[in-house]
CSV table of C-alpha atoms in Angstrom, one decimal:
chain,number,residue,atom,x,y,z
N,158,MET,CA,-4.0,24.6,4.2
N,159,SER,CA,-5.9,22.0,2.2
N,160,VAL,CA,-4.9,19.1,0.0
N,161,ARG,CA,-5.6,19.2,-3.7
N,162,VAL,CA,-7.0,16.1,-5.3
N,163,VAL,CA,-5.6,15.7,-8.8
N,164,THR,CA,-6.3,13.3,-11.6
N,165,PRO,CA,-3.6,11.0,-12.9
N,166,GLU,CA,-3.2,13.4,-15.9
N,167,GLU,CA,-2.7,16.4,-13.7
N,168,ALA,CA,-0.2,14.4,-11.5
N,169,ARG,CA,1.8,13.4,-14.5
N,170,ALA,CA,1.9,17.0,-15.8
N,171,LEU,CA,3.0,18.2,-12.3
N,172,SER,CA,5.7,15.5,-11.6
N,173,GLY,CA,9.2,16.6,-12.2
N,174,ARG,CA,8.3,20.3,-12.2
N,175,HIS,CA,8.9,21.3,-8.6
N,176,ALA,CA,7.0,18.2,-7.5
N,177,ILE,CA,7.9,14.9,-6.0
N,178,VAL,CA,5.7,11.8,-6.1
N,179,ILE,CA,5.4,9.8,-2.8
N,180,ASP,CA,3.9,6.3,-2.6
N,181,ILE,CA,2.5,5.9,0.9
N,182,ARG,CA,2.0,2.1,0.6
N,183,GLY,CA,4.3,-0.3,2.3
N,184,HIS,CA,7.7,-1.1,0.8
N,185,GLU,CA,6.6,-4.6,-0.3
N,186,GLU,CA,3.7,-3.1,-2.3
N,187,TRP,CA,6.0,-0.5,-3.8
N,188,ARG,CA,8.6,-3.1,-4.8
N,189,ARG,CA,6.0,-5.2,-6.6
N,190,GLU,CA,4.5,-2.2,-8.5
N,191,HIS,CA,5.0,1.6,-8.5
N,192,ILE,CA,4.7,4.7,-10.6
N,193,PRO,CA,8.0,5.5,-12.3
N,194,GLY,CA,9.9,8.1,-10.3
N,195,ALA,CA,7.7,7.6,-7.2
N,196,ARG,CA,9.5,7.2,-3.9
N,197,ALA,CA,8.4,4.8,-1.3
N,198,LEU,CA,7.6,6.4,2.1
N,199,PRO,CA,5.2,4.3,4.1
N,200,LEU,CA,2.4,6.2,5.9
N,201,ASP,CA,3.8,5.4,9.3
N,202,LYS,CA,7.1,7.2,8.4
N,203,ILE,CA,5.3,10.4,7.2
N,204,LYS,CA,5.4,13.2,9.7
N,205,PRO,CA,6.2,16.9,9.8
N,206,GLY,CA,9.8,17.5,8.7
N,207,CYS,CA,10.2,14.2,6.9
N,208,PHE,CA,11.1,16.0,3.7
N,209,HIS,CA,13.7,18.3,5.2
N,210,GLU,CA,16.4,17.1,2.9
N,211,GLU,CA,14.4,18.2,-0.2
N,212,ALA,CA,14.3,21.8,1.2
N,213,LEU,CA,10.8,22.3,-0.1
N,214,SER,CA,9.4,25.7,-0.8
N,215,GLN,CA,5.9,27.2,-1.3
N,216,THR,CA,6.3,26.7,-5.0
N,217,ASP,CA,6.9,22.9,-4.6
N,218,THR,CA,4.2,20.2,-4.6
N,219,VAL,CA,4.3,16.8,-2.9
N,220,ILE,CA,2.0,14.4,-4.7
N,221,PHE,CA,0.9,11.4,-2.6
N,222,HIS,CA,-0.7,8.2,-3.7
N,223,CYS,CA,-1.7,4.8,-2.4
N,224,GLN,CA,-3.4,1.8,-4.1
N,225,SER,CA,-7.0,3.2,-4.5
N,226,GLY,CA,-7.0,6.6,-2.8
N,227,MET,CA,-8.5,5.4,0.5
N,228,ARG,CA,-5.4,5.6,2.6
N,229,THR,CA,-4.4,9.1,1.3
N,230,GLU,CA,-8.0,10.4,1.8
N,231,LYS,CA,-8.0,9.2,5.4
N,232,SER,CA,-4.6,10.7,6.1
N,233,LYS,CA,-5.0,14.1,4.5
N,234,ASP,CA,-4.1,16.1,7.6
N,235,GLN,CA,-0.9,14.1,8.2
N,236,LEU,CA,0.1,14.5,4.5
N,237,ILE,CA,-0.5,18.2,4.5
N,238,ALA,CA,1.6,18.7,7.7
N,239,SER,CA,4.5,16.6,6.3
N,240,ALA,CA,4.6,18.5,3.0
N,241,TYR,CA,4.7,22.0,4.6
N,242,PRO,CA,5.7,24.6,3.3
N,243,ALA,CA,5.0,22.9,-0.1
N,244,SER,CA,1.5,22.2,-1.2
N,245,ALA,CA,0.2,18.6,-0.9
N,246,ALA,CA,-1.7,16.8,-3.7
N,247,ILE,CA,-3.4,13.4,-3.7
N,248,ILE,CA,-3.8,11.3,-6.9
N,249,GLU,CA,-7.5,10.6,-7.1
N,250,GLY,CA,-8.0,6.8,-7.2
N,251,GLY,CA,-4.3,6.1,-6.4
N,252,ILE,CA,-2.1,3.9,-8.6
N,253,ASN,CA,-5.3,2.0,-9.7
N,254,SER,CA,-6.5,5.1,-11.5
N,255,TRP,CA,-3.0,5.8,-12.8
N,256,LYS,CA,-3.0,2.4,-14.5
N,257,LYS,CA,-6.6,2.8,-15.7
N,258,ALA,CA,-5.5,6.1,-17.4
N,259,GLY,CA,-2.9,4.0,-19.4
N,260,TYR,CA,0.2,5.4,-17.7
N,261,PRO,CA,3.2,3.1,-17.2
N,262,VAL,CA,4.1,1.4,-13.9
N,263,VAL,CA,7.3,-0.3,-12.9
N,264,THR,CA,6.3,-3.9,-12.1
N,265,ASP,CA,8.4,-6.7,-10.6
N,266,ARG,CA,6.3,-9.9,-10.5
N,267,ARG,CA,9.2,-11.7,-8.7
N,268,GLN,CA,8.3,-9.7,-5.6
N,269,PRO,CA,5.8,-11.4,-3.3
N,270,LEU,CA,2.1,-10.4,-3.1
N,271,PRO,CA,1.3,-7.9,-0.3
N,272,LEU,CA,1.1,-9.7,3.0
N,273,MET,CA,-2.6,-9.0,3.5
N,274,ARG,CA,-3.4,-10.6,0.1
N,275,GLN,CA,-1.4,-13.6,1.2
N,276,VAL,CA,-3.4,-13.8,4.4
N,277,GLN,CA,-6.7,-13.5,2.4
N,278,ILE,CA,-5.6,-16.3,0.0
N,279,THR,CA,-4.4,-18.6,2.8
N,280,ALA,CA,-7.5,-18.0,5.0
N,281,GLY,CA,-9.9,-18.5,2.1
N,282,GLY,CA,-8.1,-21.6,1.0
N,283,LEU,CA,-8.2,-23.1,4.5
N,284,ALA,CA,-11.9,-22.2,4.9
N,285,LEU,CA,-12.7,-23.7,1.5
N,286,ALA,CA,-10.7,-26.9,2.0
N,287,GLY,CA,-12.2,-27.4,5.5
N,288,THR,CA,-15.7,-26.9,4.2
N,289,VAL,CA,-15.2,-29.3,1.3
N,290,ALA,CA,-13.5,-31.9,3.5
N,291,GLY,CA,-16.3,-31.5,6.1
N,292,ALA,CA,-19.0,-32.1,3.5
N,293,ALA,CA,-17.2,-34.9,1.6
N,294,LEU,CA,-15.2,-36.8,4.3
N,295,ASN,CA,-16.0,-36.2,7.9
N,296,SER,CA,-17.8,-33.4,9.8
N,297,VAL,CA,-14.8,-33.0,12.1
N,298,PHE,CA,-13.1,-31.0,9.3
N,299,TYR,CA,-15.6,-28.2,9.8
N,300,ILE,CA,-13.4,-27.2,12.7
N,301,ILE,CA,-10.9,-25.7,10.1
N,302,PRO,CA,-13.2,-22.9,8.8
N,303,GLY,CA,-14.4,-22.3,12.3
N,304,PHE,CA,-10.8,-21.9,13.5
N,305,VAL,CA,-10.0,-19.6,10.5
N,306,GLY,CA,-13.1,-17.5,11.2
N,307,ALA,CA,-12.2,-17.2,14.9
N,308,GLY,CA,-8.6,-16.1,14.0
N,309,LEU,CA,-9.9,-13.5,11.6
N,310,MET,CA,-12.3,-12.1,14.2
N,311,PHE,CA,-9.4,-12.0,16.8
N,312,ALA,CA,-7.2,-10.2,14.2
N,313,GLY,CA,-9.9,-7.7,13.5
N,314,ILE,CA,-10.6,-7.0,17.2
N,315,THR,CA,-7.0,-6.9,18.4
N,316,GLY,CA,-5.1,-5.8,15.4
N,317,TRP,CA,-2.7,-8.7,15.8
N,318,CYS,CA,-2.8,-11.4,13.1
N,319,GLY,CA,-1.0,-14.6,13.8
N,320,MET,CA,-1.3,-15.8,10.2
N,321,ALA,CA,0.3,-12.5,8.9
N,322,LYS,CA,3.1,-13.0,11.4
N,323,LEU,CA,3.7,-16.5,10.2
N,324,LEU,CA,3.5,-15.6,6.5
N,325,ALA,CA,5.9,-12.7,7.0
N,326,VAL,CA,8.7,-15.0,8.0
N,327,MET,CA,8.3,-17.4,5.1
N,328,PRO,CA,11.2,-17.6,2.7
N,329,TRP,CA,9.4,-15.9,-0.2
N,330,ASN,CA,8.8,-12.8,1.9
N,331,LYS,CA,12.4,-12.3,2.7
N,332,SER,CA,14.0,-9.6,0.7
N,333,GLU,CA,16.8,-7.1,1.2
N,334,MET,CA,15.8,-3.4,1.4
């Protein structure tokens, strides 16, 4: 069985008519912004049989989306297997293309930015501050961007990011599910 790639227009027409919309991003991303009616089911929770409560049939469609379409594209086989016996569809371009098409999204700006964006902002800010301080004050401050760069390399190689772990326990990232 294959996955069907649909435009936001096609997804909107399908939703509600024997179709469910599943957002495969993390819960924090979903809480900040999601397609109305879309359910949050992070990719790591999607597996065969995960939709058993919906009693899906061959006439049903499960429409998956992520932020830009990259995660759904990479996970096609996993999504197809989880939707069986229903057909699986992926929104081309994810929620970004949904918004670009002018369709509404539920937005809660009180929710924190996704953790990886927080890491990028923090790492970039530290690198910039260390570089400016090293140029303007004392060359010893160049150790800061060096340390940040080493940390990012370590995170990329091992998959473990100390800065993400630290930011995850910050008060603004605490929320009830």
